[in-house]
Coordinates of C-alpha atoms and ligand atoms in Angstrom, one line a residue:
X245 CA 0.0 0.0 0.0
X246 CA 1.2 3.5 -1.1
X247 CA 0.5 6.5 0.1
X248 CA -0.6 9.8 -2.3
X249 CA -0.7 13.4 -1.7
X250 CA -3.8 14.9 -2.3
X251 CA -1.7 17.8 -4.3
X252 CA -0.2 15.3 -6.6
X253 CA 2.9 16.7 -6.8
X254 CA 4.8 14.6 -4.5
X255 CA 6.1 10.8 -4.7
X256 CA 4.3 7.8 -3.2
X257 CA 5.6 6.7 -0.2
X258 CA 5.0 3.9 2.2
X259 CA 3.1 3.8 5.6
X260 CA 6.3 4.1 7.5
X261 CA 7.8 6.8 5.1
X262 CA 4.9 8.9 6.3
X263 CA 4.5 8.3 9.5
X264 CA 6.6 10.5 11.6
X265 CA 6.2 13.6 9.0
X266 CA 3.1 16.1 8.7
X267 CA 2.3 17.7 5.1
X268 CA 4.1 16.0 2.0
X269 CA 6.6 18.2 0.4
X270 CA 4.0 19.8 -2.0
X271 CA 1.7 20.9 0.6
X272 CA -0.9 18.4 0.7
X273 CA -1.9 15.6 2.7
X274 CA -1.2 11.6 2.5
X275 CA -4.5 9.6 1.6
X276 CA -4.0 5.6 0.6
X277 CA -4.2 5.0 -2.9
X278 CA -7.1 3.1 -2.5
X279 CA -9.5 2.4 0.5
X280 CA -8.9 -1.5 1.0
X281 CA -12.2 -2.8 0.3
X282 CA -14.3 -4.8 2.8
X283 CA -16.6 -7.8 2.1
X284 CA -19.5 -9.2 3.9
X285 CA -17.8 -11.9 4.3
X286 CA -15.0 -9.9 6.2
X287 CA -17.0 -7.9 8.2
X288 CA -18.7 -11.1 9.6
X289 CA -15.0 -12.6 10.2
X290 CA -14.6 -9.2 12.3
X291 CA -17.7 -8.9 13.8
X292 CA -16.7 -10.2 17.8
X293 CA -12.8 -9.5 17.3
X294 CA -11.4 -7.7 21.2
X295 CA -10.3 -4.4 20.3
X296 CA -6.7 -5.5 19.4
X297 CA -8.1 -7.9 17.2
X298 CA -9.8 -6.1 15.2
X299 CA -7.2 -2.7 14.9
X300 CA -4.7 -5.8 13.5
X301 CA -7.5 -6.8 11.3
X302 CA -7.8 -3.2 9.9
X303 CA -4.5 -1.6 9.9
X304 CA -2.6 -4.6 8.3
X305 CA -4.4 -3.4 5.3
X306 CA -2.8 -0.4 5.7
X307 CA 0.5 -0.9 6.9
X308 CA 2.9 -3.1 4.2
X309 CA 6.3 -2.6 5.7
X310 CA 6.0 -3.6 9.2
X311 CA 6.0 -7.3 9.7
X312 CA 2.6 -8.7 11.0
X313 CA 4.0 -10.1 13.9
X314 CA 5.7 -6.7 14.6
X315 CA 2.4 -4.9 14.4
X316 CA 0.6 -6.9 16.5
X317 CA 2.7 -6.7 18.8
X318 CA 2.4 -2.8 18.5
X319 CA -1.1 -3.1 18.6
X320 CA -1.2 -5.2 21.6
X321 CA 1.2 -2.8 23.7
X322 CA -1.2 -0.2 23.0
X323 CA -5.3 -1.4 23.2
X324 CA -4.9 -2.5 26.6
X325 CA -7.7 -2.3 29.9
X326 CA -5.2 -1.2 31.6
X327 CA -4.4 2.2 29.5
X328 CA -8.0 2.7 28.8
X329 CA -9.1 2.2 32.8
X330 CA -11.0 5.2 33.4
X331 CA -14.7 3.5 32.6
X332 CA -17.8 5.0 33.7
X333 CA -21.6 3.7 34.1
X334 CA -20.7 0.7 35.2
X335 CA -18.7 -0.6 31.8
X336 CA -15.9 -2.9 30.9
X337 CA -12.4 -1.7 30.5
X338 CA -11.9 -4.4 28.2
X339 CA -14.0 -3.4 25.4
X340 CA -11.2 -0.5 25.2
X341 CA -14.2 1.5 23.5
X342 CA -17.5 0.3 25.3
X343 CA -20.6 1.7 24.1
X344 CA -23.7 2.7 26.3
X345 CA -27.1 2.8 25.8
X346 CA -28.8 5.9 26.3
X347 CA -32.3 4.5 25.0
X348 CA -33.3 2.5 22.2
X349 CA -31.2 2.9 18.7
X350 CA -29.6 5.8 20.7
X351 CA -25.6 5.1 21.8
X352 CA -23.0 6.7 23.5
X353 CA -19.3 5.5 21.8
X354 CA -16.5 6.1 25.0
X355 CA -13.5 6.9 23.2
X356 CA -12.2 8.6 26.3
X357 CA -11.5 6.3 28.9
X358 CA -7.6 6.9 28.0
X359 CA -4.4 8.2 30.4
X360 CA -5.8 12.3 29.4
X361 CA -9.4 11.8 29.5
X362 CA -9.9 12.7 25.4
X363 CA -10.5 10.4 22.3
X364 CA -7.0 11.9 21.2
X365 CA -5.4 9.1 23.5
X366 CA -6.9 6.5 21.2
X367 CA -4.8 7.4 18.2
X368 CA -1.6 8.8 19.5
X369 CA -1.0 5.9 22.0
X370 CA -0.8 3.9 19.1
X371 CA 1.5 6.4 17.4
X372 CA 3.8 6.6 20.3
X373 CA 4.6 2.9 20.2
X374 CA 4.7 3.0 16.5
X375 CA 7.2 6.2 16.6
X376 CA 9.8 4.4 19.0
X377 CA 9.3 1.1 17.3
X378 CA 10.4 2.9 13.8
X379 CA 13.0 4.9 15.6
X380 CA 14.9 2.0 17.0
X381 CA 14.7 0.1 13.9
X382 CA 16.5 3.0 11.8
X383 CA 18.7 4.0 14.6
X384 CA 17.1 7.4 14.4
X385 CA 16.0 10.0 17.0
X386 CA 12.9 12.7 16.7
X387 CA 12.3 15.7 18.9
X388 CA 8.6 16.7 18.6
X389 CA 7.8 20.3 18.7
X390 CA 4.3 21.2 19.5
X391 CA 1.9 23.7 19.8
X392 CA -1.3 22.7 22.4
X393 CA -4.1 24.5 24.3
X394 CA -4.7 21.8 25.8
X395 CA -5.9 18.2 24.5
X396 CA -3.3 17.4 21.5
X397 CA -0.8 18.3 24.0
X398 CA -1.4 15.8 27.1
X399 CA -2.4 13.4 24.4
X400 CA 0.6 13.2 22.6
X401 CA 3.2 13.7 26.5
X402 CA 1.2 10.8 27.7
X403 CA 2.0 8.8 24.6
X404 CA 5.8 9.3 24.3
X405 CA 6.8 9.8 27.9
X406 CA 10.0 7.5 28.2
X407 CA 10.0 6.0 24.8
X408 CA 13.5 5.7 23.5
X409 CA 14.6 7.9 20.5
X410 CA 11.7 10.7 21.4
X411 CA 12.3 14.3 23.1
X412 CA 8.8 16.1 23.4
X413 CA 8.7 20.3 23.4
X414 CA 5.5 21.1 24.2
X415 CA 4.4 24.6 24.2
X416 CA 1.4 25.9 25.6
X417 CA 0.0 29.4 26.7
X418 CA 1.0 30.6 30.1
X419 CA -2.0 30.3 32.4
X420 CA -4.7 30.0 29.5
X421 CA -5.2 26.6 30.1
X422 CA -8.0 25.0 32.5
X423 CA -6.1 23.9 36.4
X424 CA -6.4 20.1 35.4
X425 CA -5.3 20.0 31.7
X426 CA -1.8 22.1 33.4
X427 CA -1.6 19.4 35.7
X428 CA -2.3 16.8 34.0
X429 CA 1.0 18.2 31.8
X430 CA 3.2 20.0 34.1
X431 CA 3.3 17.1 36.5
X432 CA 4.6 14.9 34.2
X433 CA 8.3 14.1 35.8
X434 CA 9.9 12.1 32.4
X435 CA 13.1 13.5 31.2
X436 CA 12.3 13.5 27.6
X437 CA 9.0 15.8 28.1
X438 CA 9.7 19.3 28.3
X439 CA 6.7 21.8 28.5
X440 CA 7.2 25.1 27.6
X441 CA 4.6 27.9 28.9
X442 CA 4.7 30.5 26.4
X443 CA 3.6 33.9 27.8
X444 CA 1.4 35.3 24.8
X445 CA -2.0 33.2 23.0
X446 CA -2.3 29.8 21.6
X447 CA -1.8 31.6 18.4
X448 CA 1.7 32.8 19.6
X449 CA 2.6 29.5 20.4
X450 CA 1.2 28.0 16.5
X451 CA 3.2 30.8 15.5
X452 CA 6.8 29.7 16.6
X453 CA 6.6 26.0 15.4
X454 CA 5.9 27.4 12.1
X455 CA 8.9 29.5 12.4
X456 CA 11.1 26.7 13.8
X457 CA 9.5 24.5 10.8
X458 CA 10.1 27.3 8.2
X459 CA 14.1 27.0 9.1
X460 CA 14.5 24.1 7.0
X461 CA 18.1 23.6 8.6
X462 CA 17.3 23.9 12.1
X463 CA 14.5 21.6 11.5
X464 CA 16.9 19.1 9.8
X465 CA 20.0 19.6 11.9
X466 CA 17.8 18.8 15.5
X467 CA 15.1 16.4 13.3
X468 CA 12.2 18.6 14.5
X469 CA 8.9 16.2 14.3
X470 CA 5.5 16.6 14.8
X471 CA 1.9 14.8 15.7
X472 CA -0.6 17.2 15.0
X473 CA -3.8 16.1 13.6
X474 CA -3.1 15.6 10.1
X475 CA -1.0 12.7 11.1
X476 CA -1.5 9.4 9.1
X477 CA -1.3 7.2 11.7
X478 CA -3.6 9.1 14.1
X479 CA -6.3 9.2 11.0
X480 CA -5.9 5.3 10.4
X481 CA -5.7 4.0 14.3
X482 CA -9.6 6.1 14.6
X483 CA -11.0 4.0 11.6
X484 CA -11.0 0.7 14.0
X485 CA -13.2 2.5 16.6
X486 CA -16.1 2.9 14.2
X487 CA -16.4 -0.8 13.0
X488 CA -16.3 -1.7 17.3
X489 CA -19.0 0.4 18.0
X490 CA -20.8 -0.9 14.4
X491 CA -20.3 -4.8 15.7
X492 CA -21.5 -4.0 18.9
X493 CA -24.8 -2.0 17.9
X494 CA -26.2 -4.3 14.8
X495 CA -26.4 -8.0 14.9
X496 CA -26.2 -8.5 11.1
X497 CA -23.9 -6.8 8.5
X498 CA -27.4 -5.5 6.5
X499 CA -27.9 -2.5 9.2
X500 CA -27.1 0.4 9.0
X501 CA -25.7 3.1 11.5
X502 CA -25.4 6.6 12.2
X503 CA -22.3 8.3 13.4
X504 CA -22.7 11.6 15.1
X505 CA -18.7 13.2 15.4
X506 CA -18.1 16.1 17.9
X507 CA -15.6 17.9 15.1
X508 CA -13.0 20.7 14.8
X509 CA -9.9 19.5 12.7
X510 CA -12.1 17.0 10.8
X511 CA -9.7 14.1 11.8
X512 CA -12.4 12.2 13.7
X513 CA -15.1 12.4 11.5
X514 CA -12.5 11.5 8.3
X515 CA -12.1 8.7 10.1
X516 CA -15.7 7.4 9.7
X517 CA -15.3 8.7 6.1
X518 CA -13.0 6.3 5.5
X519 CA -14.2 3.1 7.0
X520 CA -17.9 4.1 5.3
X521 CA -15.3 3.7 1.9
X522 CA -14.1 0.9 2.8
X523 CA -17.3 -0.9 3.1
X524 CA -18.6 -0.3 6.8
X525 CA -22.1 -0.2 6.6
X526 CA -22.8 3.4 7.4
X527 CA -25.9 5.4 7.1
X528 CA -25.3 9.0 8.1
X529 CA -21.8 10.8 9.3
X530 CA -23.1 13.8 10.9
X531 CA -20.5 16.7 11.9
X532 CA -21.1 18.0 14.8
X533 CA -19.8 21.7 15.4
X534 CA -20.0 24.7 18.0
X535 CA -20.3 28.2 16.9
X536 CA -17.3 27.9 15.3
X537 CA -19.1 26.3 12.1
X538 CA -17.3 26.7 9.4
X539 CA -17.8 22.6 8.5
X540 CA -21.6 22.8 9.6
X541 CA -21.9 26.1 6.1
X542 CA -19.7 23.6 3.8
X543 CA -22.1 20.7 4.6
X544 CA -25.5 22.8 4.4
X545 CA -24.4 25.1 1.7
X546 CA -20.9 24.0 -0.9
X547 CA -19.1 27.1 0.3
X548 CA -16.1 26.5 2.4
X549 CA -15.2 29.5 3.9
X550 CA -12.3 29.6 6.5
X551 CA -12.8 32.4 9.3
X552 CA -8.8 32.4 10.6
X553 CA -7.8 33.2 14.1
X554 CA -9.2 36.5 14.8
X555 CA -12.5 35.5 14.1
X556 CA -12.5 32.3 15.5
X557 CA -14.7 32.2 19.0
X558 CA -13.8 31.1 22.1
X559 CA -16.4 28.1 23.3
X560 CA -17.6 25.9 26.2
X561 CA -16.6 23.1 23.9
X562 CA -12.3 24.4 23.2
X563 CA -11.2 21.6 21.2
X564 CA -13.5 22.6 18.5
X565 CA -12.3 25.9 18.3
X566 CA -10.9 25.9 14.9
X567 CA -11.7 27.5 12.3
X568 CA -9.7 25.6 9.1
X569 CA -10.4 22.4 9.5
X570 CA -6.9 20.8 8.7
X571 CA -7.6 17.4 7.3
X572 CA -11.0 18.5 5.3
X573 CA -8.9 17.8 2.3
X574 CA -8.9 14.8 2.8
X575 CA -12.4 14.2 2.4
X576 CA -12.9 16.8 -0.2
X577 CA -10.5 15.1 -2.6
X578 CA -12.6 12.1 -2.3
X579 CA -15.7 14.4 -3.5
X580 CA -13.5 15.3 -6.4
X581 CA -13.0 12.4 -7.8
X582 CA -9.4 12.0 -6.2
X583 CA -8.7 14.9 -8.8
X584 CA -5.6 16.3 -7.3
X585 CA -4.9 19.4 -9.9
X586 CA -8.7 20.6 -8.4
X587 CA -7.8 20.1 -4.9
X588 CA -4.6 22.0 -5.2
X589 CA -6.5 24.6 -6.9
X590 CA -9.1 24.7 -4.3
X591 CA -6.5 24.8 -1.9
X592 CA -4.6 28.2 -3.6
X593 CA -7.3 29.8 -2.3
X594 CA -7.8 28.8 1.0
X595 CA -3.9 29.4 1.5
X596 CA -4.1 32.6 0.8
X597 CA -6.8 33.7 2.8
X598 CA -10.2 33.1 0.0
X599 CA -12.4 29.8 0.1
X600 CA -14.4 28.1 -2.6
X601 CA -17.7 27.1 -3.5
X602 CA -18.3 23.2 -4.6
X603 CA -21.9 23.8 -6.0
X604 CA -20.2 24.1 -9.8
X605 CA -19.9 21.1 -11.7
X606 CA -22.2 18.7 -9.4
X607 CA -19.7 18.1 -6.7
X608 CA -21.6 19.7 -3.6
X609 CA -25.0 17.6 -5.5
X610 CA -22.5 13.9 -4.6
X611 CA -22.2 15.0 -0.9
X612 CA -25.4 12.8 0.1
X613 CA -23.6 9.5 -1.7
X614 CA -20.9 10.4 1.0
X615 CA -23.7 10.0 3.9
X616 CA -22.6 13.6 4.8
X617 CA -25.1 15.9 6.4
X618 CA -24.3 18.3 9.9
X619 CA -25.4 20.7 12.3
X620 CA -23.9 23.3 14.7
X621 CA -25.0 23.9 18.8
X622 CA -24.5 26.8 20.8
X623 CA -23.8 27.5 24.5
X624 CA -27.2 27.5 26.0
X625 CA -27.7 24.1 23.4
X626 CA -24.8 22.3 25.3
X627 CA -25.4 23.5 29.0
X628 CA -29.4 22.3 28.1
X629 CA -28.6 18.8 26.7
X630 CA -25.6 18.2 29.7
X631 CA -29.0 18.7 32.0
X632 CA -31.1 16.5 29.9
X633 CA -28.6 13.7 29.5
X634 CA -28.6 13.9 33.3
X635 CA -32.1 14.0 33.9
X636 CA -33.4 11.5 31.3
X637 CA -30.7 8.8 31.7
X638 CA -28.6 10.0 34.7
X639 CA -25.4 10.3 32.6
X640 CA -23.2 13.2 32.8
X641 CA -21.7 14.3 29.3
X642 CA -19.0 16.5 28.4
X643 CA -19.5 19.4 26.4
X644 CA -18.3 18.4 23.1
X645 CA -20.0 15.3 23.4
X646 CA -23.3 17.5 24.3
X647 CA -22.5 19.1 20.8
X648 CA -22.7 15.8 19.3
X649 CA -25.9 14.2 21.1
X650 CA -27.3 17.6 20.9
X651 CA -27.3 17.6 16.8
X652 CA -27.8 13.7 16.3
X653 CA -31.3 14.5 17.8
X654 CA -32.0 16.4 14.7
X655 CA -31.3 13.4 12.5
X656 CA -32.5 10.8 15.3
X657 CA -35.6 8.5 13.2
X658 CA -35.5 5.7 16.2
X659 CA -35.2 2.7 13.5
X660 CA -31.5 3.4 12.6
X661 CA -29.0 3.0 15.5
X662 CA -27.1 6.4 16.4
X663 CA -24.1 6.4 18.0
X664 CA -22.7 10.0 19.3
X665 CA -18.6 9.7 19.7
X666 CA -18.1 10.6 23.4
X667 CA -15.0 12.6 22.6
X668 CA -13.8 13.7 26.3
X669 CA -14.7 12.5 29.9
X670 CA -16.7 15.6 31.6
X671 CA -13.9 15.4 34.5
X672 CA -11.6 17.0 32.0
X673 CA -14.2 20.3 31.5
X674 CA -14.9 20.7 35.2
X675 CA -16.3 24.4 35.1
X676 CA -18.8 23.6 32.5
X677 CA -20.1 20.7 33.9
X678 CA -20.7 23.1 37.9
X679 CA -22.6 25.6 35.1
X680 CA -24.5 23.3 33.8
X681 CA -25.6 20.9 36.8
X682 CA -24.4 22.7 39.8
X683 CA -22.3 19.7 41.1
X684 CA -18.6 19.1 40.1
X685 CA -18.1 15.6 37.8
X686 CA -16.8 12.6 39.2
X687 CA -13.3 12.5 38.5
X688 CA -11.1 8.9 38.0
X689 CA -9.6 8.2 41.4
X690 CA -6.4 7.8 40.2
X691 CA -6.5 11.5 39.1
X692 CA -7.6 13.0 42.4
X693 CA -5.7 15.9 43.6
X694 CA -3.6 16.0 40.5
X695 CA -3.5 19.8 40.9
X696 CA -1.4 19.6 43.9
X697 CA 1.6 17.6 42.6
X698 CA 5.0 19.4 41.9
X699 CA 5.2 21.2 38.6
X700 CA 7.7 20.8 35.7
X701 CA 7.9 23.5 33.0
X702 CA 9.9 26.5 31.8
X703 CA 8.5 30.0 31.5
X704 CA 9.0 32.1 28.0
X705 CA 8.7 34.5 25.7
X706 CA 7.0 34.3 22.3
X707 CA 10.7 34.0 20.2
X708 CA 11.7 31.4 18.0
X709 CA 14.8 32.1 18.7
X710 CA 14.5 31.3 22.5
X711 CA 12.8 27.7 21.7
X712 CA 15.7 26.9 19.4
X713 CA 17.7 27.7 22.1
X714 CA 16.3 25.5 24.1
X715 CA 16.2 22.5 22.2
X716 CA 20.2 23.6 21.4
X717 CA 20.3 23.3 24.8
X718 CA 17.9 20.5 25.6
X719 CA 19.6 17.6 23.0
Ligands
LIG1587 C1 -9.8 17.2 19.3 C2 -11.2 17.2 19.9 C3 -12.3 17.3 19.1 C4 -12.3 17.5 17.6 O1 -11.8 16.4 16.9 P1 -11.3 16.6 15.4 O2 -10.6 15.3 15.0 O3 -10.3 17.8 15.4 O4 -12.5 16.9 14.5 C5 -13.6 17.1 19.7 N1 -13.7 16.9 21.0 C6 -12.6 16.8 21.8 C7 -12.8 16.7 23.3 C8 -11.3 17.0 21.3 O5 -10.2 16.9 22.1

């Protein structure tokens, strides 16, 4: 299996040639070059795989250049009960992604029971242990320079904390994010994790990894890396979630199911894209957005319209507080008929600053074969279905997972099964859950008191220059 940018202007590579890079060379993203296809005959041999299982089942299609036994052995490190502990309602840790049953046809999919509370932990453990086992094998070393305000960033610490070959610099804005996402970095004691609090915006922070990026030496010389969400491997590892939570909702492969995706970057919800391609039987993939709805217009209208940072608005639900959503490409080269001189066109707008209209030449008209449709949710939406998740089935959801269930209802018919991702435990957005239900969320035991552990981070100022310095310093 190759790998293609959707730009078309670089060289196929294999899985493991793209998996510890971002963009390819000409700008664009890595797709397959072909969804492996699926039969009913395969989906039956899948349906009751464990977690592990099943991931092998799906990413050996994928991956080429890693020997099966190798990749299992990956896979096994990673989907264990023991890194996805944190279960609620009275599930199993062993289903890694349990689902729970809010009434009849209508699912909650925990994604979020991993080491930082987030469905991020259910890609990039994966990576990290895919990272250091390609590393080692190559003799090779990365440090991975980040930019976080607050999920991505725990995510990927918790994920390559003491693996060999890996240095993480992590910056994040100083004091802008919530007590127990700091903690839940700062307190992190490994050697090779190094969390830099940057005094200026998240912005500011996005701002100096470009400019370390942009320094092509630099970047070569200290073998500067990153994991942000246009990552292959996180994209690939998220496909295996939606055929668990398919298997465990349907008893026969002729039903169909909805997916409702809590989305910002549009790496979750490509995910579902791709295992619908692949032959999953999926209805409806319904993004899910706050008032940051720049997805929600493209889906309702053709017109992709980026806002950029300044216009971007500052939610209840953070992590889907984008504005350019990074791996819409993806999908969008799909709707073009993998045409990659019209994506990079399309995409010479949106880099410099315009955005495009798909209702020309039937492409927005195809968006129903791709199961798309969406919808967007406000403040006073999410506080209101937090309380009626509560009331109605005495479970207490998170507030991007309130986005989700709040905008599945819309497309809820009762006789197709609906699951809503569960994209973050509520513990993790503390002040939102006291607004909505006057009582602070139950919190993993193992997590209590987190706050008042001993800190490790550096203070400083928005500079490029100072954060090379510091890796100079640091490797
Ligand atoms: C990252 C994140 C999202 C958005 O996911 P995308 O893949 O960027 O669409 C939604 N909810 C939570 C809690 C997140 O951390």
């Amino acid at each position: 299996m190759k790998y293609i940018s959707t730009r078309g202007q670089s060289p196929a590579l294999s899985f493991s040639q793209i998996l510890l890079g971002g963009l390819a060379p000409d700008g664009g993203l890595y797709l397959p070059e072909r969804y492996p296809q699926l039969s009913d005959a395969d989906l039956s041999a899948m349906r009751g795989l464990s977690y592990a299982d099943l991931a092998f089942a799906i990413l050996s299609r994928f991956v080429d250049d890693i020997p099966a036994n190798d990749l299992k052995t990956i896979i096994d490190k990673t989907y264990r009960a023991d890194v996805y502990a944190y279960t609620r309602n009275g599930q199993s840790a062993a289903d890694i992604t349990p689902t729970l049953k809010l009434e009849e046809n209508l699912y909650l999919l925990s994604l979020s029971n991993g080491p930082t509370l987030a469905f991020k932990d259910m890609a990039m453990q994966l990576l990290g242990n895919l990272f250091e086992y390609v590393l080692t094998k190559e003799g090779k070393t990365t440090n991975i320079l980040g930019a976080t305000s607050g999920d991505t960033g725990s995510a990927a610490e918790y994920a390559m904390r003491g693996k060999k070959g890996i240095r993480v610099f992590m910056l994040s804005p100083h004091k802008k994010m919530s007590r127990f996402q700091t903690a839940q970095m700062f307190s992190l004691q490994d050697d090779n994790i190094f969390n830099i609090a940057v005094n200026g915006v998240f912005d500011d922070c996005q701002d100096m990894v470009k400019a370390v990026s942009n320094d092509a030496a630099f970047k070569a010389q200290y073998k500067i890396g990153a994991v942000n969400s246009i990552n292959w491997g996180r994209i690939v590892a998220q496909v295996v979630y939606y055929f668990k939570a398919y298997f465990a909702v349907t008893q026969d492969n002729s039903q169909k199911v909805d997916f409702s995706v809590p989305s910002g970057n549009f790496g979750n919800v490509c995910a579902g894209h791709i295992a619908r391609m692949m032959g999953l039987p999926i209805d409806k993939l319904i993004v899910a957005t706050n008032e940051n709805d720049v997805l929600d217009e493209f889906f309702k209208t053709g017109v992709y319209s980026p806002r950029g940072s300044a216009n971007t608005y500052h939610t209840s639900s953070p992590s889907m507080d984008i504005s350019k959503a990074s791996n819409f490409e993806r999908f969008v080269f799909d709707l073009v008929g993998r045409d990659s001189d019209k994506t990079r066109a399309l995409w010479s707008k949106v880099d410099s600053g315009g955005n495009f209209d798909l209702n020309a030449d039937g492409y927005f008209a195809k968006i129903a074969d791709y199961g798309f449709v969406s919808g967007s949710s406000n403040h006073a939406q999410r506080m209101q279905t937090i309380r009626e998740t509560k009331a109605k089935y005495d479970v207490v959801i998170d507030t991007h997972t309130a986005d989700g269930l709040k905008v599945a209802k819309a497309y809820f018919d009762k006789n197709t099964p609906m699951v809503v991702l569960e994209t973050a435990l509520p513990a993790k957005f503390e002040d939102a859950i006291v607004e909505a239900l006057g009582d602070v969320p139950e919190r993993p035991a193992a997590l209590a008191g987190i706050e008042s552990l001993p800190q490790r981070f550096t203070v400083m100022d928005a500079s490029a220059d100072q954060i090379k310095d510091f890796i100079i310093k640091n490797t």
